[in-house]
Short mmCIF file of C-alpha atoms (C1' of nucleotides) in Angstrom, two decimals:
data_model
loop_
_atom_site.label_atom_id
_atom_site.label_comp_id
_atom_site.label_asym_id
_atom_site.label_seq_id
_atom_site.Cartn_x
_atom_site.Cartn_y
_atom_site.Cartn_z
CA MET U 1 -38.20 29.66 95.63
CA LEU U 2 -37.57 26.03 94.81
CA GLU U 3 -39.87 24.94 97.61
CA PHE U 4 -39.75 21.31 96.57
CA LEU U 5 -36.02 21.10 97.39
CA THR U 6 -37.06 21.06 101.05
CA MET U 7 -39.97 18.63 100.67
CA PRO U 8 -39.77 15.21 102.34
CA GLY U 9 -40.21 13.36 99.07
CA HIS U 10 -37.28 15.07 97.42
CA LEU U 11 -34.97 14.66 100.41
CA ILE U 12 -35.92 11.00 100.76
CA ARG U 13 -35.10 10.49 97.09
CA ARG U 14 -31.70 12.15 97.54
CA LEU U 15 -30.91 10.13 100.64
CA HIS U 16 -31.77 6.96 98.78
CA GLN U 17 -29.47 7.97 95.96
CA ILE U 18 -26.66 8.65 98.43
CA SER U 19 -27.32 5.37 100.19
CA VAL U 20 -27.14 3.33 96.99
CA SER U 21 -24.01 5.16 95.94
CA ILE U 22 -22.25 4.41 99.23
CA PHE U 23 -23.27 0.76 98.98
CA SER U 24 -21.93 0.42 95.44
CA ASP U 25 -18.68 2.21 96.17
CA SER U 26 -17.98 0.14 99.29
CA VAL U 27 -18.67 -3.16 97.59
CA ALA U 28 -16.78 -2.27 94.41
CA GLU U 29 -13.80 -1.06 96.43
CA ALA U 30 -13.59 -4.50 97.99
CA GLY U 31 -13.60 -6.07 94.54
CA PHE U 32 -17.15 -7.41 94.44
CA ASP U 33 -19.73 -6.93 91.71
CA ILE U 34 -23.12 -7.11 93.39
CA THR U 35 -25.94 -4.60 93.81
CA SER U 36 -27.88 -3.90 97.00
CA VAL U 37 -30.94 -5.60 95.54
CA GLN U 38 -28.95 -8.69 94.68
CA PHE U 39 -27.38 -8.77 98.13
CA ALA U 40 -30.82 -8.57 99.76
CA ALA U 41 -32.09 -11.48 97.68
CA LEU U 42 -29.08 -13.65 98.51
CA SER U 43 -29.47 -12.84 102.20
CA VAL U 44 -33.04 -14.14 102.25
CA LEU U 45 -32.07 -17.29 100.38
CA MET U 46 -29.52 -18.11 103.08
CA ASP U 47 -32.25 -18.33 105.69
CA TYR U 48 -35.04 -19.63 103.48
CA PRO U 49 -33.71 -22.20 101.00
CA GLY U 50 -36.24 -23.45 98.45
CA ILE U 51 -38.41 -20.33 98.72
CA ASP U 52 -40.43 -19.29 95.63
CA GLN U 53 -40.16 -15.92 93.88
CA VAL U 54 -43.39 -14.37 95.14
CA THR U 55 -42.54 -15.16 98.75
CA LEU U 56 -39.00 -13.87 98.32
CA ALA U 57 -40.33 -10.65 96.79
CA GLY U 58 -42.72 -10.14 99.70
CA MET U 59 -40.02 -10.66 102.30
CA ILE U 60 -37.85 -7.85 101.00
CA ALA U 61 -40.68 -5.66 99.67
CA TYR U 62 -39.89 -5.98 95.99
CA ASP U 63 -42.13 -6.24 92.97
CA ARG U 64 -42.58 -9.72 91.47
CA VAL U 65 -41.37 -8.56 88.07
CA THR U 66 -38.30 -6.84 89.50
CA ILE U 67 -37.36 -9.98 91.40
CA GLY U 68 -37.61 -11.98 88.20
CA GLY U 69 -34.90 -9.88 86.59
CA VAL U 70 -32.72 -9.83 89.69
CA ILE U 71 -32.88 -13.61 89.89
CA ASP U 72 -32.02 -13.89 86.20
CA ARG U 73 -28.78 -12.01 86.86
CA LEU U 74 -27.95 -13.89 90.06
CA GLU U 75 -28.53 -17.18 88.27
CA GLN U 76 -26.27 -16.05 85.43
CA LYS U 77 -23.53 -15.26 87.93
CA GLY U 78 -23.95 -18.72 89.42
CA TYR U 79 -25.01 -17.39 92.83
CA LEU U 80 -28.33 -19.29 92.93
CA THR U 81 -30.25 -22.06 91.20
CA ARG U 82 -33.83 -21.86 89.98
CA THR U 83 -35.77 -25.07 89.49
CA VAL U 84 -39.42 -25.91 88.89
CA SER U 85 -41.04 -26.93 92.16
CA PRO U 86 -42.18 -30.56 92.22
CA ARG U 87 -44.97 -29.60 94.66
CA ASP U 88 -46.39 -26.83 92.46
CA ARG U 89 -45.12 -26.69 88.93
CA ARG U 90 -46.09 -23.01 88.63
CA ALA U 91 -43.49 -22.09 91.24
CA ARG U 92 -39.70 -21.91 91.06
CA GLU U 93 -37.62 -23.15 93.96
CA LEU U 94 -34.64 -20.91 94.66
CA HIS U 95 -31.44 -22.16 96.29
CA ILE U 96 -28.25 -20.22 96.98
CA THR U 97 -25.08 -21.87 95.65
CA ASP U 98 -21.78 -22.30 97.50
CA GLU U 99 -20.37 -19.44 95.49
CA GLY U 100 -23.35 -17.24 96.32
CA LEU U 101 -22.94 -18.13 99.96
CA ALA U 102 -19.28 -17.18 99.91
CA VAL U 103 -20.03 -13.84 98.29
CA GLN U 104 -22.83 -12.99 100.72
CA ARG U 105 -20.59 -13.80 103.69
CA ALA U 106 -17.70 -11.76 102.33
CA VAL U 107 -19.87 -8.77 101.52
CA LEU U 108 -21.88 -8.69 104.75
CA PRO U 109 -19.27 -6.88 106.88
CA ILE U 110 -18.75 -4.36 104.11
CA VAL U 111 -22.48 -3.70 103.99
CA ARG U 112 -22.58 -3.28 107.76
CA GLU U 113 -19.79 -0.73 107.58
CA ALA U 114 -21.53 1.13 104.75
CA GLN U 115 -24.60 1.64 106.94
CA GLN U 116 -22.51 3.67 109.34
CA VAL U 117 -21.23 5.85 106.54
CA MET U 118 -24.81 6.62 105.46
CA LEU U 119 -25.64 7.90 108.94
CA ALA U 120 -22.35 9.74 109.46
CA GLY U 121 -24.12 13.09 109.36
CA LEU U 122 -25.93 12.37 112.61
CA GLY U 123 -24.79 12.10 116.21
CA GLU U 124 -25.15 8.92 118.25
CA GLU U 125 -28.54 9.74 119.74
CA GLU U 126 -29.89 11.19 116.54
CA ARG U 127 -28.97 8.05 114.71
CA ALA U 128 -31.12 5.93 117.00
CA ALA U 129 -33.99 8.41 116.75
CA PHE U 130 -33.72 8.48 112.97
CA MET U 131 -33.82 4.69 112.74
CA SER U 132 -36.85 4.58 115.00
CA MET U 133 -38.67 7.06 112.77
CA LEU U 134 -37.66 5.21 109.63
CA ARG U 135 -39.24 2.08 111.08
CA LYS U 136 -42.43 3.93 111.98
CA LEU U 137 -42.72 5.50 108.55
CA THR U 138 -42.15 2.30 106.61
CA GLU U 139 -44.63 0.44 108.81
CA ALA U 140 -47.25 3.15 108.48
CA GLY U 141 -46.78 3.40 104.72
CA ASN U 142 -46.29 -0.28 103.96
CA GLU U 143 -49.66 -0.81 102.28
CA LYS U 144 -49.22 2.32 100.20
CA SER U 145 -46.16 0.81 98.54
CA ARG U 146 -46.44 -0.99 95.22
CA ALA U 147 -44.47 -3.82 96.81
CA PRO U 148 -45.49 -4.08 100.50
CA LEU U 149 -43.46 -6.13 102.94
CA ARG U 150 -45.04 -9.55 103.48
CA LEU U 151 -43.21 -11.57 106.09
CA LYS U 152 -43.82 -15.28 106.17
CA MET X 1 -32.25 -13.43 111.05
CA LEU X 2 -32.78 -11.17 108.05
CA GLU X 3 -30.61 -8.53 109.65
CA PHE X 4 -30.61 -6.35 106.58
CA LEU X 5 -34.36 -5.76 106.88
CA THR X 6 -33.52 -3.42 109.75
CA MET X 7 -30.56 -1.71 108.09
CA PRO X 8 -30.77 2.01 107.24
CA GLY X 9 -30.14 1.40 103.55
CA HIS X 10 -33.02 -1.02 103.20
CA LEU X 11 -35.45 1.13 105.17
CA ILE X 12 -34.47 4.22 103.18
CA ARG X 13 -35.11 2.31 99.97
CA ARG X 14 -38.55 1.24 101.18
CA LEU X 15 -39.45 4.74 102.31
CA HIS X 16 -38.45 6.08 98.92
CA GLN X 17 -40.62 3.48 97.24
CA ILE X 18 -43.56 4.43 99.46
CA SER X 19 -42.92 8.11 98.81
CA VAL X 20 -42.92 7.70 95.04
CA SER X 21 -46.03 5.56 95.20
CA ILE X 22 -47.92 8.19 97.22
CA PHE X 23 -46.83 10.89 94.79
CA SER X 24 -47.98 8.93 91.74
CA ASP X 25 -51.31 7.93 93.27
CA SER X 26 -52.10 11.48 94.38
CA VAL X 27 -51.29 13.00 91.02
CA ALA X 28 -53.03 10.29 89.00
CA GLU X 29 -56.14 10.55 91.18
CA ALA X 30 -56.35 14.22 90.23
CA GLY X 31 -56.17 13.27 86.56
CA PHE X 32 -52.58 14.30 85.83
CA ASP X 33 -49.88 12.26 84.15
CA ILE X 34 -46.56 13.49 85.49
CA THR X 35 -43.79 11.87 87.53
CA SER X 36 -42.03 13.37 90.53
CA VAL X 37 -38.87 13.86 88.48
CA GLN X 38 -40.80 15.69 85.79
CA PHE X 39 -42.53 17.87 88.36
CA ALA X 40 -39.18 18.80 89.91
CA ALA X 41 -37.77 19.79 86.52
CA LEU X 42 -40.78 21.96 85.68
CA SER X 43 -40.57 23.64 89.07
CA VAL X 44 -36.98 24.73 88.45
CA LEU X 45 -37.81 26.01 84.97
CA MET X 46 -40.45 28.29 86.45
CA ASP X 47 -37.85 30.15 88.47
CA TYR X 48 -34.91 29.81 86.06
CA PRO X 49 -36.10 30.24 82.46
CA GLY X 50 -33.45 29.63 79.81
CA ILE X 51 -31.35 27.41 82.06
CA ASP X 52 -29.23 24.68 80.42
CA GLN X 53 -29.47 20.96 81.15
CA VAL X 54 -26.34 20.58 83.25
CA THR X 55 -27.33 23.45 85.52
CA LEU X 56 -30.86 22.12 85.83
CA ALA X 57 -29.53 18.69 86.73
CA GLY X 58 -27.28 20.15 89.42
CA MET X 59 -30.07 22.15 91.01
CA ILE X 60 -32.22 19.11 91.65
CA ALA X 61 -29.40 16.62 92.12
CA TYR X 62 -29.98 14.54 89.04
CA ASP X 63 -27.64 12.85 86.62
CA ARG X 64 -27.11 14.60 83.26
CA VAL X 65 -28.23 11.55 81.33
CA THR X 66 -31.37 11.12 83.42
CA ILE X 67 -32.30 14.75 82.87
CA GLY X 68 -31.84 14.29 79.13
CA GLY X 69 -34.51 11.59 79.05
CA VAL X 70 -36.84 13.47 81.38
CA ILE X 71 -36.61 16.54 79.16
CA ASP X 72 -37.29 14.43 76.08
CA ARG X 73 -40.58 13.34 77.59
CA LEU X 74 -41.54 16.80 78.87
CA GLU X 75 -40.82 18.26 75.45
CA GLN X 76 -42.96 15.57 73.83
CA LYS X 77 -45.83 16.47 76.15
CA GLY X 78 -45.42 20.10 75.18
CA TYR X 79 -44.53 21.23 78.71
CA LEU X 80 -41.21 22.82 77.73
CA THR X 81 -39.15 23.92 74.75
CA ARG X 82 -35.51 23.04 74.10
CA THR X 83 -33.50 25.25 71.79
CA VAL X 84 -29.81 25.55 70.97
CA SER X 85 -28.29 28.42 72.94
CA PRO X 86 -27.07 31.27 70.75
CA ARG X 87 -24.38 32.08 73.35
CA ASP X 88 -22.94 28.56 73.46
CA ARG X 89 -24.08 26.20 70.75
CA ARG X 90 -23.19 23.18 72.87
CA ALA X 91 -25.90 24.09 75.38
CA ARG X 92 -29.69 23.81 75.18
CA GLU X 93 -31.87 26.59 76.57
CA LEU X 94 -34.93 25.25 78.37
CA HIS X 95 -38.17 27.19 78.72
CA ILE X 96 -41.42 26.07 80.32
CA THR X 97 -44.51 26.50 78.12
CA ASP X 98 -47.88 27.93 79.13
CA GLU X 99 -49.25 24.42 79.27
CA GLY X 100 -46.35 23.27 81.44
CA LEU X 101 -46.90 26.24 83.71
CA ALA X 102 -50.58 25.41 84.08
CA VAL X 103 -49.81 21.80 84.95
CA GLN X 104 -47.15 22.71 87.49
CA ARG X 105 -49.51 25.15 89.21
CA ALA X 106 -52.36 22.67 89.28
CA VAL X 107 -50.20 19.85 90.62
CA LEU X 108 -48.34 21.84 93.29
CA PRO X 109 -51.09 21.73 95.96
CA ILE X 110 -51.51 18.01 95.33
CA VAL X 111 -47.79 17.50 95.84
CA ARG X 112 -47.87 19.51 99.06
CA GLU X 113 -50.70 17.37 100.36
CA ALA X 114 -48.86 14.18 99.41
CA GLN X 115 -45.90 15.20 101.58
CA GLN X 116 -48.13 15.10 104.63
CA VAL X 117 -49.32 11.61 103.74
CA MET X 118 -45.71 10.39 103.57
CA LEU X 119 -45.08 11.57 107.12
CA ALA X 120 -48.42 10.41 108.50
CA GLY X 121 -46.71 7.76 110.62
CA LEU X 122 -45.04 10.40 112.80
CA GLY X 123 -46.36 12.87 115.37
CA GLU X 124 -46.01 16.62 115.01
CA GLU X 125 -42.70 16.97 116.83
CA GLU X 126 -41.24 13.84 115.31
CA ARG X 127 -42.01 15.14 111.87
CA ALA X 128 -39.93 18.25 112.43
CA ALA X 129 -37.10 16.21 113.91
CA PHE X 130 -37.20 13.79 111.00
CA MET X 131 -37.02 16.60 108.45
CA SER X 132 -34.10 18.15 110.28
CA MET X 133 -32.22 14.85 110.20
CA LEU X 134 -33.06 14.32 106.54
CA ARG X 135 -31.50 17.70 105.77
CA LYS X 136 -28.39 16.86 107.79
CA LEU X 137 -27.95 13.50 106.12
CA THR X 138 -28.38 14.77 102.58
CA GLU X 139 -25.99 17.63 103.24
CA ALA X 140 -23.39 15.36 104.79
CA GLY X 141 -23.70 12.79 102.00
CA ASN X 142 -24.09 15.18 99.09
CA GLU X 143 -20.66 14.63 97.61
CA LYS X 144 -21.05 10.87 97.93
CA SER X 145 -24.00 10.96 95.57
CA ARG X 146 -23.57 10.26 91.87
CA ALA X 147 -25.54 13.44 91.24
CA PRO X 148 -24.68 15.98 93.97
CA LEU X 149 -26.78 19.09 94.51
CA ARG X 150 -25.16 22.12 92.84
CA LEU X 151 -27.07 25.30 93.53
CA LYS X 152 -26.40 28.27 91.33
"C1'" DC S 1 -61.37 -18.62 88.28
"C1'" DA S 2 -56.92 -17.84 91.13
"C1'" DA S 3 -51.89 -17.95 91.57
"C1'" DG S 4 -46.76 -18.16 90.10
"C1'" DA S 5 -44.17 -16.60 86.57
"C1'" DT S 6 -42.90 -14.30 82.26
"C1'" DT S 7 -43.03 -10.81 78.59
"C1'" DG S 8 -43.47 -6.22 76.52
"C1'" DA S 9 -43.61 -1.52 77.34
"C1'" DC S 10 -42.14 2.64 79.56
"C1'" DA S 11 -39.59 5.43 83.05
"C1'" DC S 12 -35.66 6.29 86.08
"C1'" DT S 13 -30.57 5.67 87.24
"C1'" DT S 14 -25.74 5.15 86.30
"C1'" DC S 15 -21.47 4.25 83.44
"C1'" DA S 16 -18.62 4.52 79.41
"C1'" DA S 17 -18.02 6.24 75.01
"C1'" DT S 18 -18.83 9.64 71.57
"C1'" DC S 19 -19.99 14.03 69.18
"C1'" DT S 20 -19.90 18.88 68.81
"C1'" DT S 21 -18.43 23.17 70.36
"C1'" DT S 22 -15.49 26.13 73.22
"C1'" DA R 1 -8.16 19.58 76.38
"C1'" DA R 2 -12.63 20.82 78.64
"C1'" DA R 3 -17.67 21.21 78.65
"C1'" DG R 4 -22.69 20.41 77.09
"C1'" DA R 5 -25.16 16.92 75.23
"C1'" DT R 6 -26.31 12.35 73.30
"C1'" DT R 7 -26.11 7.29 72.71
"C1'" DG R 8 -25.68 2.41 74.08
"C1'" DA R 9 -25.78 -0.75 77.67
"C1'" DA R 10 -27.12 -2.63 82.09
"C1'" DG R 11 -29.95 -2.58 86.30
"C1'" DT R 12 -34.07 -1.20 88.93
"C1'" DG R 13 -39.15 -0.32 89.26
"C1'" DT R 14 -44.12 -0.48 87.71
"C1'" DC R 15 -48.16 -1.73 84.73
"C1'" DA R 16 -50.81 -4.57 81.64
"C1'" DA R 17 -51.22 -8.75 79.30
"C1'" DT R 18 -50.27 -13.56 78.88
"C1'" DC R 19 -49.03 -18.40 79.84
"C1'" DT R 20 -49.14 -22.34 82.64
"C1'" DT R 21 -50.69 -24.77 86.49
"C1'" DG R 22 -53.73 -25.43 90.47
#
DNA sequence: CAAGATTGACACTTCAATCTTT
DNA sequence: AAAGATTGAAGTGTCAATCTTG
């Protein structure tokens, strides 16, 4: 009866939903209006100023089209700038703004705290084991994703 | 550098993306056109004919609005019927059709096989441990989800 | 032709508001 | 008022097609 409720795919989907919910609640509670996707994008821009959209997408394992929309919204909020690259006029150079920088820095500790809440159902040792398995699974399945991780 | 790439939330998101991708590829390869959400809904309807939308949503941990759209599409494909309940005219009684039943039965073994592919990165023992932790985490975080599981 | 980016189309997810019925 | 359902709006995710530039 209802076999699929115990299948990996369904439980992974639920855990993802819980994870996103905890992220949103934590950030909103602190008075910020930023999604986990937007936070990830800003975080990359801090370390890689001037990066183009395809490279950014690859570094956080997002689809090119999705990133386009995310960047639209971050640009609208004034958290980053998008300019045509002088080197290659097909590409857009992305730079985080001072305001974006301030938001990322303020939100980072909240995000760190939220990670602990997500794993609250596990003991100390289990948590480490779970993280290790998560890494193995995402590495093994990377090429099966529509948006594989591509580190530069 | 890029600390969030190793955070639970980000890895869970990637695993979910991989999981959905494997599901879609497997099903499409076999010539079917059905999403994992739609398959879950059909599976519940097999065991609970005449169920209403809110109850269905609770049993698979989905949002009411999401379920509404999913049911729209399943109805359009002819996989289920939606009729006003004579007991309570606010509610809609859902029934799987013969065609929906045939599709669910044909897709089930493909879905089972896909689950193994998702966990291919882990050894036998690890797989069991991972599933156990997934269950613990989803149970512990259930109420934090926007769409908690509500079994009837 | 290949690559970066965008657009249109469709599906999933959530929130707020609304409508009908209880 | 409370509950089942729907709608509108915004964000995320994928696919196919297109546009511009290399």
